[in-house]
XYZ file of C-alpha atoms in Angstrom:
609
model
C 8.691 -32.041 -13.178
C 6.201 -29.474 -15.027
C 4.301 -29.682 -11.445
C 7.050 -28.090 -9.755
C 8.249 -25.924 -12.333
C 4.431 -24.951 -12.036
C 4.550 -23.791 -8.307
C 8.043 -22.098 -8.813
C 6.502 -19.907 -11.216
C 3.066 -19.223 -10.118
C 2.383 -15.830 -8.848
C 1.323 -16.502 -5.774
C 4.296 -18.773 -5.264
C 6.845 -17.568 -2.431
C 9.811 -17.872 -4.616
C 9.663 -14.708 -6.248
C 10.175 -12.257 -3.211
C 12.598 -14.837 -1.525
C 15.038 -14.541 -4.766
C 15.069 -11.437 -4.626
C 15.593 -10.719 -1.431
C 18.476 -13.228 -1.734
C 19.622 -11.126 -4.776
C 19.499 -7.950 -3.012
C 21.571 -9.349 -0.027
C 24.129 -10.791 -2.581
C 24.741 -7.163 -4.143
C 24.648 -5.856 -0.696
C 27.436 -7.831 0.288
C 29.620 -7.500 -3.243
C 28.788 -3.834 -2.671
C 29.788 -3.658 0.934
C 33.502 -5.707 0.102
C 34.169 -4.193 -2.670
C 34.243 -0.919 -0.975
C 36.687 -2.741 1.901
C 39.137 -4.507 -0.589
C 39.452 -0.569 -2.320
C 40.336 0.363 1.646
C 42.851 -2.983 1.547
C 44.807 -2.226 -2.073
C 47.630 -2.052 0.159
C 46.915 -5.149 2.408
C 48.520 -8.912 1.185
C 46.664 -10.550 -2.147
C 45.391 -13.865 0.039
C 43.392 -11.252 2.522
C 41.499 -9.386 -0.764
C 41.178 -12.864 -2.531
C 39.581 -14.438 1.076
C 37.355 -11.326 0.894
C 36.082 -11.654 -3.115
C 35.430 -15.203 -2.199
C 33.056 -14.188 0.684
C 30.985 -12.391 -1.934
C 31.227 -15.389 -4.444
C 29.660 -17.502 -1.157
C 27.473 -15.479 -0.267
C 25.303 -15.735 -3.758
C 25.156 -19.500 -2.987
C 24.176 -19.348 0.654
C 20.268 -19.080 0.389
C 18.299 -16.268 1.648
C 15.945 -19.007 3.876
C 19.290 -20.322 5.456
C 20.040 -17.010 7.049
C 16.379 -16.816 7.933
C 16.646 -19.557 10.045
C 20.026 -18.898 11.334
C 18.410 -15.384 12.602
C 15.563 -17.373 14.228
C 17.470 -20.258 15.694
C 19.746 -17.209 17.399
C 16.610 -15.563 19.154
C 15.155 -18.865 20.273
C 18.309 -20.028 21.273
C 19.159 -16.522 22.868
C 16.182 -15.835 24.272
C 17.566 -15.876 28.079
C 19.352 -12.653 27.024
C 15.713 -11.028 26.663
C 16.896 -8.213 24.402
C 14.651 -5.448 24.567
C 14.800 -2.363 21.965
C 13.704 1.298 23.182
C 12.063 3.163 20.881
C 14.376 4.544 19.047
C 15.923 1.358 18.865
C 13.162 -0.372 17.696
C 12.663 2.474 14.689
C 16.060 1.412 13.544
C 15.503 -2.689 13.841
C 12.760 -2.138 11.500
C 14.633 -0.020 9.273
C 17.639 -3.018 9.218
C 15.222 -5.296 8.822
C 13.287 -3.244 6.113
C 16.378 -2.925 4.018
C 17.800 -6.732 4.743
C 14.049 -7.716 3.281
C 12.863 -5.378 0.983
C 10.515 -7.973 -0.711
C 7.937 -9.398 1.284
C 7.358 -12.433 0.815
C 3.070 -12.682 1.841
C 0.457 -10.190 1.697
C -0.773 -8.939 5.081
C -4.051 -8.642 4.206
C -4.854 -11.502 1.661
C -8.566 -10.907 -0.794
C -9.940 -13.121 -3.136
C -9.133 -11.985 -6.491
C -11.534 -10.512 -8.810
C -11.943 -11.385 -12.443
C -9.639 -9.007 -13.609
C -7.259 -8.987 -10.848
C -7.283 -13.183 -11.776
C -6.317 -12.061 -15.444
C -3.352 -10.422 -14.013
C -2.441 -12.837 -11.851
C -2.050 -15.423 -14.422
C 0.343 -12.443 -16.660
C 2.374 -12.281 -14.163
C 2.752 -16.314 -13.802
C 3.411 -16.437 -17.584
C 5.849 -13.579 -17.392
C 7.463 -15.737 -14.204
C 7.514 -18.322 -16.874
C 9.311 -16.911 -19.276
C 12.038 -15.865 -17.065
C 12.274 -19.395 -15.838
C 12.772 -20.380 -19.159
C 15.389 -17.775 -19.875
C 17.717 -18.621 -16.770
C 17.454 -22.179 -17.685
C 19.277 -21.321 -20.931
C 21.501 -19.055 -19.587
C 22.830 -21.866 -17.242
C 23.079 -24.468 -20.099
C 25.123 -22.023 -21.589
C 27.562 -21.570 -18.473
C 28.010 -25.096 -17.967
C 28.400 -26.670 -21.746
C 31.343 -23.673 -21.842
C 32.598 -25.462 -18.590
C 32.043 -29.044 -20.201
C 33.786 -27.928 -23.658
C 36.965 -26.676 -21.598
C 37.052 -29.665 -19.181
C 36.757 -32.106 -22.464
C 40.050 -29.885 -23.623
C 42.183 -30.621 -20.798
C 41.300 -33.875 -20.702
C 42.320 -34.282 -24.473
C 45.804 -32.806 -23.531
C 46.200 -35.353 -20.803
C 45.713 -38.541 -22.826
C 49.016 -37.161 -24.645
C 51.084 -36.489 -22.057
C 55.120 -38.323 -19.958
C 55.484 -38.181 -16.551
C 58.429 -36.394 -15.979
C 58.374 -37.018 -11.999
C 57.298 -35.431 -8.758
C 57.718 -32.103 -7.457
C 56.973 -31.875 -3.416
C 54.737 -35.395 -3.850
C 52.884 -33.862 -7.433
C 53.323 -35.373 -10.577
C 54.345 -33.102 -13.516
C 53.314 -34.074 -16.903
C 54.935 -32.815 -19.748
C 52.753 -32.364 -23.009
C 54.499 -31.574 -26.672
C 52.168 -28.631 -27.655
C 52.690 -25.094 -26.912
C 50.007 -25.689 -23.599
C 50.880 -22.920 -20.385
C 51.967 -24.781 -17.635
C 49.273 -25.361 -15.264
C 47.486 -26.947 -12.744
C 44.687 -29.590 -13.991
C 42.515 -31.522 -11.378
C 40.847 -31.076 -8.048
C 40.919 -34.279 -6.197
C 44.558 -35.392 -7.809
C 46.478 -32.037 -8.966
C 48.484 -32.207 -10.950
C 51.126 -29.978 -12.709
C 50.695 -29.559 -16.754
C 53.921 -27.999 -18.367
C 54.789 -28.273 -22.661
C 58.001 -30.609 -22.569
C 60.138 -27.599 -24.138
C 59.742 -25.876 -20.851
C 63.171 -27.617 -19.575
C 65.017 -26.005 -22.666
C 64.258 -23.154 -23.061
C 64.002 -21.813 -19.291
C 66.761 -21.451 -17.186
C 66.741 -24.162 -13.845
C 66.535 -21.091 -12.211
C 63.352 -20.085 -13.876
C 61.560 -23.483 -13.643
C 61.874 -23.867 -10.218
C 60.291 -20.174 -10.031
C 57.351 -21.726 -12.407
C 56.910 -24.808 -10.605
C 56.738 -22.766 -6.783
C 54.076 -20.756 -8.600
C 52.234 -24.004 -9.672
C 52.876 -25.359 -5.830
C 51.284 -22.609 -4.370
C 48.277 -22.679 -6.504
C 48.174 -26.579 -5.733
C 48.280 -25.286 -1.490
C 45.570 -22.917 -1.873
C 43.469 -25.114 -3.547
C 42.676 -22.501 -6.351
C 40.676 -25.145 -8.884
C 38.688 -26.282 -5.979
C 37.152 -22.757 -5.622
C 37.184 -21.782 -9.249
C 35.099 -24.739 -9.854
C 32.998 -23.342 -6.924
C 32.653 -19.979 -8.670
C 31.852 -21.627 -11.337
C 28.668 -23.215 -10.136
C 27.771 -19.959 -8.946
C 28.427 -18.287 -11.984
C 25.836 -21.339 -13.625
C 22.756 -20.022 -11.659
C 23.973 -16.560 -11.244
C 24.793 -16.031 -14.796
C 22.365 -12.891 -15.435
C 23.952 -11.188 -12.803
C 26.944 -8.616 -13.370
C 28.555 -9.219 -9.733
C 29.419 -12.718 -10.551
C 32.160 -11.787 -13.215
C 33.299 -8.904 -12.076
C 33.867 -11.380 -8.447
C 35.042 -13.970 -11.302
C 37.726 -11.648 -12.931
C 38.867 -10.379 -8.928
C 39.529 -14.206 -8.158
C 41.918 -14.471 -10.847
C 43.281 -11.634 -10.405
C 44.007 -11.776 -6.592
C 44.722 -15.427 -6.983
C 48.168 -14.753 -9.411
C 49.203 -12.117 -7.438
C 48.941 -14.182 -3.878
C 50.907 -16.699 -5.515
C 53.523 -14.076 -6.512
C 53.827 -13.375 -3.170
C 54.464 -16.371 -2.212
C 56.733 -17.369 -4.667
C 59.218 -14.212 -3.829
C 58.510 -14.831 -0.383
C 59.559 -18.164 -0.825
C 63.522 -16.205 -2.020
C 62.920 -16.373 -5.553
C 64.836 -13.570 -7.397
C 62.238 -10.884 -8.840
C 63.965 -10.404 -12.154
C 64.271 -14.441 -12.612
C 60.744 -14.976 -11.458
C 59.388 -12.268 -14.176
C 61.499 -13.236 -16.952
C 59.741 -16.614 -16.805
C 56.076 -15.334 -16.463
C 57.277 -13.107 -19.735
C 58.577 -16.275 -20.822
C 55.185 -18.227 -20.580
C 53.782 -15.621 -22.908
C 55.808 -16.820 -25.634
C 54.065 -20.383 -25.133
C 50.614 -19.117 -24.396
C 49.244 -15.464 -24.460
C 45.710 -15.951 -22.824
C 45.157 -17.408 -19.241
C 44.613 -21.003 -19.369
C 40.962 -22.876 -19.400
C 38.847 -22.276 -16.458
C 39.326 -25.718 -14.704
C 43.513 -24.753 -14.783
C 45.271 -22.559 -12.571
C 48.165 -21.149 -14.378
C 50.959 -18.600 -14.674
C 49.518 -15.944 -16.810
C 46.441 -14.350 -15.951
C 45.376 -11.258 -14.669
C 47.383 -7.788 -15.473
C 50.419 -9.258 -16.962
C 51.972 -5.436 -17.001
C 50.963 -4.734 -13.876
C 51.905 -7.731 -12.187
C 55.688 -7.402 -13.696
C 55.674 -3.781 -12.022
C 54.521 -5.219 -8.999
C 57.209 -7.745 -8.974
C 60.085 -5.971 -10.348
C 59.292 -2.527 -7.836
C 58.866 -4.989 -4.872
C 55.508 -3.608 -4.357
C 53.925 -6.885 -3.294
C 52.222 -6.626 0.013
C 52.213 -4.874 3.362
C 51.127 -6.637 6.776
C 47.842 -5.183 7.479
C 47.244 -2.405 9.746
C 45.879 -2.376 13.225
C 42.971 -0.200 11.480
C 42.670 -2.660 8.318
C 42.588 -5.988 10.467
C 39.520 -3.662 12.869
C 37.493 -2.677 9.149
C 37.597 -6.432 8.299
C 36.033 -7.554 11.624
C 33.456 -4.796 11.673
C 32.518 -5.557 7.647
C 32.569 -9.215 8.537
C 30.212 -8.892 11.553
C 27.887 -5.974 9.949
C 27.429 -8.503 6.811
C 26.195 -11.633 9.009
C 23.869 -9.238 10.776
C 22.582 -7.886 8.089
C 21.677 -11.046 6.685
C 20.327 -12.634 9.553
C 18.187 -9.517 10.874
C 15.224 -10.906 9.289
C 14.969 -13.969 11.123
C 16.180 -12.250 14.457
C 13.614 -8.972 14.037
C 11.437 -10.095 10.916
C 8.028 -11.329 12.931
C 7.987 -8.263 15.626
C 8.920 -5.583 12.913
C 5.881 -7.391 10.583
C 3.852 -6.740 13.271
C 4.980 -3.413 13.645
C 4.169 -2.001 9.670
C 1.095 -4.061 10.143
C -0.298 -1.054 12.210
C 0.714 1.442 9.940
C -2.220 3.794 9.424
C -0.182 6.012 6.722
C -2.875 6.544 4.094
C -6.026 5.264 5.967
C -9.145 7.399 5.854
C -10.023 9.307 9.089
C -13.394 9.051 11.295
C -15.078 12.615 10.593
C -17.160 12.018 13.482
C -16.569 9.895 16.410
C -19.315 9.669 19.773
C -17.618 7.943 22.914
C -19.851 7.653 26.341
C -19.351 5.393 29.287
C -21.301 2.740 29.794
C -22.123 0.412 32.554
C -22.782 -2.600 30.560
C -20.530 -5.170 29.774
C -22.310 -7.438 27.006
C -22.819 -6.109 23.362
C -22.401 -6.029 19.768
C -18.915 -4.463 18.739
C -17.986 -5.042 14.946
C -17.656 -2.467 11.347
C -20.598 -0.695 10.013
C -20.814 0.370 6.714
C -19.907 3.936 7.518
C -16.984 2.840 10.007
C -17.344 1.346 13.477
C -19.869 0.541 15.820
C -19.792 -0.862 19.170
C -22.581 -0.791 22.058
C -19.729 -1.803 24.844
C -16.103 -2.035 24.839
C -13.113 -1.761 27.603
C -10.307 0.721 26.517
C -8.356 -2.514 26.663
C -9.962 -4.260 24.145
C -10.014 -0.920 21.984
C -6.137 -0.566 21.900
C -5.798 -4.300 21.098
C -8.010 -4.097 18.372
C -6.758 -0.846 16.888
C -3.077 -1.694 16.934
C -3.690 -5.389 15.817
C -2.285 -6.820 19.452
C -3.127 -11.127 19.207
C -2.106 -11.066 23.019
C -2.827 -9.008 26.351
C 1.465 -10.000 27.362
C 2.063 -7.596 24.067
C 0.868 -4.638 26.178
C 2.649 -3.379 28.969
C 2.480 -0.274 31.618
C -1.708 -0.688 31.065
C -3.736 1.527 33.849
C -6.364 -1.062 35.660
C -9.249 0.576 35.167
C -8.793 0.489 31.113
C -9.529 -3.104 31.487
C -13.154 -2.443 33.913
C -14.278 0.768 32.341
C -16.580 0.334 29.295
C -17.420 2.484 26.372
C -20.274 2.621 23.624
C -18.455 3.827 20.489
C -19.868 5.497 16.784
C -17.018 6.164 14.521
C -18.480 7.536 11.260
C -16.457 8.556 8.229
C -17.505 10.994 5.240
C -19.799 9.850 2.728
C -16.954 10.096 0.043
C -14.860 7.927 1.666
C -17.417 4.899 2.464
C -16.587 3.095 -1.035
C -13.185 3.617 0.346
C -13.067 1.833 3.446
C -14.940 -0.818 1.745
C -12.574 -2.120 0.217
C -10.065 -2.176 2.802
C -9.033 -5.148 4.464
C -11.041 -5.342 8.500
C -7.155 -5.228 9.963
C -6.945 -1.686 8.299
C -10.622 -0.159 8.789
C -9.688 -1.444 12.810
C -6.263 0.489 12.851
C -8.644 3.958 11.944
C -9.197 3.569 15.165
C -6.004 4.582 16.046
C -6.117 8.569 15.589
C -9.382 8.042 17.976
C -7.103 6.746 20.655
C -4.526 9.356 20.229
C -6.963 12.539 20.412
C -9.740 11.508 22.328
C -7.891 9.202 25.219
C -4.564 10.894 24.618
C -2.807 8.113 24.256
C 1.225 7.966 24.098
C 3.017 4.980 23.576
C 5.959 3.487 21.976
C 6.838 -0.022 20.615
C 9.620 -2.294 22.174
C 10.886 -5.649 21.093
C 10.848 -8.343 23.771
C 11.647 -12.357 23.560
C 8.406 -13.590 24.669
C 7.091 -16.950 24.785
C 4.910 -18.132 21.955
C 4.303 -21.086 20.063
C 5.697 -22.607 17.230
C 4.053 -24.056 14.512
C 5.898 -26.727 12.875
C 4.979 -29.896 10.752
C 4.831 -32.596 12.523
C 6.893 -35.587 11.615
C 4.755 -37.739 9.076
C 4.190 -34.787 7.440
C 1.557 -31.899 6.852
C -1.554 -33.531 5.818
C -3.364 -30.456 4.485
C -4.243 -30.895 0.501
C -3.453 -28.866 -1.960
C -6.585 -27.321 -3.901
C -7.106 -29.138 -7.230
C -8.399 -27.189 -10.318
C -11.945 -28.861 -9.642
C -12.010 -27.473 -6.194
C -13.039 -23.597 -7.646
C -16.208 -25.464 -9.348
C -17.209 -26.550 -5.050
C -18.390 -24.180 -2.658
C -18.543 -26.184 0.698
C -21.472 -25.459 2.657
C -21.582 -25.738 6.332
C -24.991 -24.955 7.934
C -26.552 -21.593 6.160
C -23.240 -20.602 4.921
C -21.252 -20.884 1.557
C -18.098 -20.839 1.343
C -15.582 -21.332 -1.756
C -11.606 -20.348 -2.840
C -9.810 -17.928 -0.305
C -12.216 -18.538 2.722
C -12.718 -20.344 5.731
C -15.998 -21.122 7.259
C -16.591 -21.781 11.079
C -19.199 -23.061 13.284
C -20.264 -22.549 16.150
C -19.349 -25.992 17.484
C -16.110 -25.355 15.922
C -16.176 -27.586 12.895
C -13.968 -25.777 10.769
C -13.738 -25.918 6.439
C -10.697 -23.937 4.495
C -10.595 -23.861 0.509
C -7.321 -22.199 -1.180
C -6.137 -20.702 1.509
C -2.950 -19.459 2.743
C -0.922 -20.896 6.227
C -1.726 -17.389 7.810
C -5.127 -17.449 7.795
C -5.341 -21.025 9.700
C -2.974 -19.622 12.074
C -5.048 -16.370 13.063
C -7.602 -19.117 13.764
C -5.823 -21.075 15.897
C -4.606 -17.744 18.086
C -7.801 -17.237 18.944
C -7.704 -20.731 21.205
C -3.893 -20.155 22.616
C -2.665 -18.052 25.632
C 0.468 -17.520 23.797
C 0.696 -16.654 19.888
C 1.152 -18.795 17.478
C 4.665 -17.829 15.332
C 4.542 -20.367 11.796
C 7.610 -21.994 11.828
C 6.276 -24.871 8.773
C 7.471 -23.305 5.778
C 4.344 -23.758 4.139
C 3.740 -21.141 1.474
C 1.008 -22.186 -0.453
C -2.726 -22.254 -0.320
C -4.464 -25.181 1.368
C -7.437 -26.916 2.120
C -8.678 -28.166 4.926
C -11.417 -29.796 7.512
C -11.145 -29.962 11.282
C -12.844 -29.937 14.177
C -11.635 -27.064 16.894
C -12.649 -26.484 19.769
C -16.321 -24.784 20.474
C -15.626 -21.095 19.824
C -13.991 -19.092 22.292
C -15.015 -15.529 23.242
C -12.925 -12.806 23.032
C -12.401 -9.886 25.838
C -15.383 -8.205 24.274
C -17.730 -11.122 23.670
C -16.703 -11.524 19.807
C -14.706 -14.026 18.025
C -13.113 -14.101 14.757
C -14.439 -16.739 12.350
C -12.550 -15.420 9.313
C -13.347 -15.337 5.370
C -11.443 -13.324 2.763
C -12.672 -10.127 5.042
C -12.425 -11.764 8.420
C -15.922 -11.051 9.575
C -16.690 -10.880 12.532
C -18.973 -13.173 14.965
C -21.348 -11.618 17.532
C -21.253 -13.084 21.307
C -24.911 -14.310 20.727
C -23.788 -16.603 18.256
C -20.807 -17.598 20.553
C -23.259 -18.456 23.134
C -24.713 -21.544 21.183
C -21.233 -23.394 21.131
C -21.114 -26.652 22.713
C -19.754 -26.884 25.718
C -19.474 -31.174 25.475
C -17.300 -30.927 22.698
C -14.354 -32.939 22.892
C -11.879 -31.408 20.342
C -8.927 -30.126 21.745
C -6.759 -27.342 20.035
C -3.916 -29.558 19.880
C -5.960 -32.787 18.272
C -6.603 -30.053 15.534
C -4.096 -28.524 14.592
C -2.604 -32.999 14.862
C -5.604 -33.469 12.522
C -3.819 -30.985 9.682
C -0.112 -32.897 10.149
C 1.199 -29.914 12.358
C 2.264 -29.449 15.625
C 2.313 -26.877 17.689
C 5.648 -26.372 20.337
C 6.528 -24.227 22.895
C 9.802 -21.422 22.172
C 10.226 -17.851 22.593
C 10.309 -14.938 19.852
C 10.953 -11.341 19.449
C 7.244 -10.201 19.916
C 6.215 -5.967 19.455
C 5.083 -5.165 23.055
C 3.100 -2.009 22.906
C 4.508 0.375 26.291
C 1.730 2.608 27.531
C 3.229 6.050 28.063
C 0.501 8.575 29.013
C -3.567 7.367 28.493
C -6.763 8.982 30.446
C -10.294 9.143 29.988
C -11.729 10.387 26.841
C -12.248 14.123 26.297
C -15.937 15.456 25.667
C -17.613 14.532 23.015
């Protein structure tokens, strides 16, 4: 128990961007109906009380389900081959931005330093704390609950059958109780005995239609629903205010219904004033009853014969548009979430520019390429591989409308920044100091280009069926730095050989899967749900060169690995890709996703230097 408690609070757990991402959709959503019942004042009670209950679903429908309902729809979809424009695309990542405001990884993951480790573990105590808090708060909620469901049943062990109304048993109880309905399962109606008495026949059948109705529309059944929303929800203010609209919207549906039904107004108010006398709250949570809600209001209501109009042509059309805008809205993410991702991950807003950058043809195809300390070096390189690399492209298919001869004409490249900014760019993740590269593009090769969103096929990385068999790092692990050949490793790094024997310690799913792109034709999308750090030993394949004779081995800074060192792999070996990735209890499956294809619009040969 305190080992999962542990990994819900932890800092780097997922759990804390996925709440409240799933808190931000709920007040989206309260937000977005309470606007359209305020359009609907007009419209019949049952249509606003259908609405309110939306929002009260909503909170319990997890933000992961709609993830997967948004990916499920593009893989199942994917025949339809949507394709966004550019100004299309701009606003997918804007829907998708505000659907997901939290992310829920770092894209570029560092070890932690000393200090940024003494933070790390504030924030897990803070996390802690908070746990601790909600946990209270829902105790609360539900011993309230308890306390008022022990009351009811109190009143019942006291209590004559008096008969059955339309197949429901009324019980009649010699206290001054409001007549109500008690039970989910097995309803039945609660009334004090007096009520025969002292209310006209006239009035008690208007009483009893009101308890009927409440018994149709199965009104304890989503009260206690609420309720268990309202447990986990507690700290947040939509819940009641949705709380107080039920029981609001709930009398005044079964008003409706009960004049509808050819009860006289003036009878059918006398007895809710009536009630009053008996009881002058609304009943206990687990009862639907007759008071409740705006008692003056209500009688107004009743007695004017302002109950309801059929909606509108217009109000039926706002109902279908909120309805379908909602769902989208919360399944964006999963539909748009890995292309857009891909998208910000280019973002060079902020990023340090080359102050001098020397670009000359060359005829030879084999060289170094890789980050100096004052930028980025590279003796050969196809314009190809230069694009890829600066907008972070895995795969050649996520380029499209590519001239030939960027793919057979080569270029030595020196891209030098300031002095001042070197301690900068140090300290940048490689993913960012590569996207510098980016302004180069656009001045010197006068590059245009937009991004588009196209179903693709990739591959999915699942767990296979007995289960992922990578371990979770223990606290002894940070005291063992594995070794393999000259180099050390330790937590937050992966070390690769040559031959492709392959050792991760503490780190995250993402990292093992830019690995294993690096061996596919098609990228790899993680589909395992795995959101922790791992460790891990396998043997992949001998390592595979890249388009410009370089391979990425990876570490916390992703170094890179020259084609020299590539060279010495071993051709024999007999590791597969999939007998790997097998090897760490995943499996890897052919689908289609929304991938970011980058459209070339305009690109020649560099300008002079």
């Amino acid at each position: 128990m305190f080992a999962v408690h542990g990994a819900i609070v932890s800092a780097d757990s997922p759990w804390p961007a996925a709440v409240l991402n799933h808190l931000w959709q709920s007040t989206a959503v309260f937000l977005a109906i309470w606007l359209l019942v305020a359009m609907l004042h007009r419209a019949q009670a049952r249509v606003r009380y259908r609405l309110w209950m939306m929002a009260s679903v909503k909170f319990c429908l997890p933000f992961g389900l709609f993830l997967s309902l948004g990916r499920w729809v593009g893989m199942r979809y994917a025949s339809w081959r949507f394709i966004a424009k550019p100004h299309d695309a701009a606003l997918t990542a804007g829907v998708v931005r505000f659907s997901m405001p939290f992310p829920q990884q770092s894209a570029y993951p560092v070890n932690l330093s000393n200090a940024a480790a003494g933070s790390h573990a504030s924030i897990g105590l803070a996390l802690s704390l908070l746990a601790t808090m909600w946990l209270c708060g829902a105790g609360i909620v539900v011993f309230l609950y308890v306390h008022e469901w022990n009351r009811i049943r109190t009143l019942l062990r006291v209590t004559l059958p008096l008969g059955r109304v339309s197949g429901v048993s009324i019980l009649a109880h010699e206290g001054s109780v409001e007549p109500g309905v008690v039970g989910i399962v097995r309803p039945r109606i609660l009334i004090p005995s007096s009520l025969l008495q002292d209310f006209s026949p006239a009035q008690v059948d208007a009483i009893l239609a009101h308890e009927l109705c409440h018994i149709r529309r199965r009104d304890n059944l989503t009260a206690f629903l609420h309720m268990c929303i309202t447990a986990v929800f507690w700290f947040h203010p939509a819940v009641w205010m949705i709380r107080a609209r039920l029981l609001e919207e709930r009398e005044q549906a079964c008003d409706e219904a009960v004049l509808c039904a050819g009860s006289r107004p003036e009878v059918y108010a006398e007895s809710i004033l009536g009630v009053c006398r008996w009881y002058l709250e609304s009943p206990v949570t687990p009862m639907a009853g007759v008071t409740g809600a705006d008692l003056k209001r209500r009688v107004v209501r009743i007695m004017t014969g302002a109950i309801a109009d059929r909606m509108s042509g217009r109000a039926k059309a706002a109902v279908a548009i909120t309805s379908i805008l909602v769902v989208g809205f919360a399944v964006a993410p999963g539909l748009f979430g890995d292309a857009v991702a891909a998208m910000q991950d280019v973002d060079t807003a902020g990023l340090p520019r080359f102050a001098v950058v020397s670009i000359h043809p060359t005829h030879d195809d084999r060289g170094n390429c890789g980050l100096s300390k004052e930028g980025y070096h590279c003796e050969t390189e196809s314009l190809k591989a230069l694009i890829e690399s600066a907008y972070g492209i895995d795969k050649s298919y996520q380029i499209d409308h590519l001239p030939a001869w960027t793919n057979s004409t080569h270029y030595a490249i020196e891209a030098k920044v300031d002095g001042p900014d070197i301690p900068v760019i140090e300290k940048l993740h490689y993913k960012q100091r590569l996207h510098m590269l980016q302004p180069v593009l656009l001045d010197r090769f006068h590059l245009r280009a937009h991004w588009e969103t196209r179903m693709l096929p990739v591959y999915l990385l699942t767990v296979a069926k007995g289960g992922s068999k990578l371990k979770l790092p223990s606290p002894d692990d940070a005291l063992h730095r594995p070794k393999l050949g000259d180099a050390i490793g330790g937590p937050g790094s992966v070390i690769q050989g040559i031959d492709g024997q392959t050792i991760g310690q503490s780190v995250p799913l993402s990292m093992i899967v830019q690995i294993l792109n690096a061996y596919t034709e098609h990228k790899i999308i993680d589909r395992t749900g795995l959101n922790g750090s791992y460790d891990f030993s396998v043997q992949f394949p001998g390592s595979k060169r890249g388009p410009d004779g370089s391979i990425l081995v990876g570490d916390a800074n992703e170094r890179m690995v020259s084609a020299e060192q590539a060279a010495e792999a071993d051709p024999s070996s007999s590791a597969t890709l999939f007998t790997a990735v097998a090897d760490m209890g995943l499996e890897l499956k052919p689908g289609k996703a929304p991938l970011p294809v980058l459209v070339i619009d305009e690109i020649q040969p560099p300008s002079e230097n």
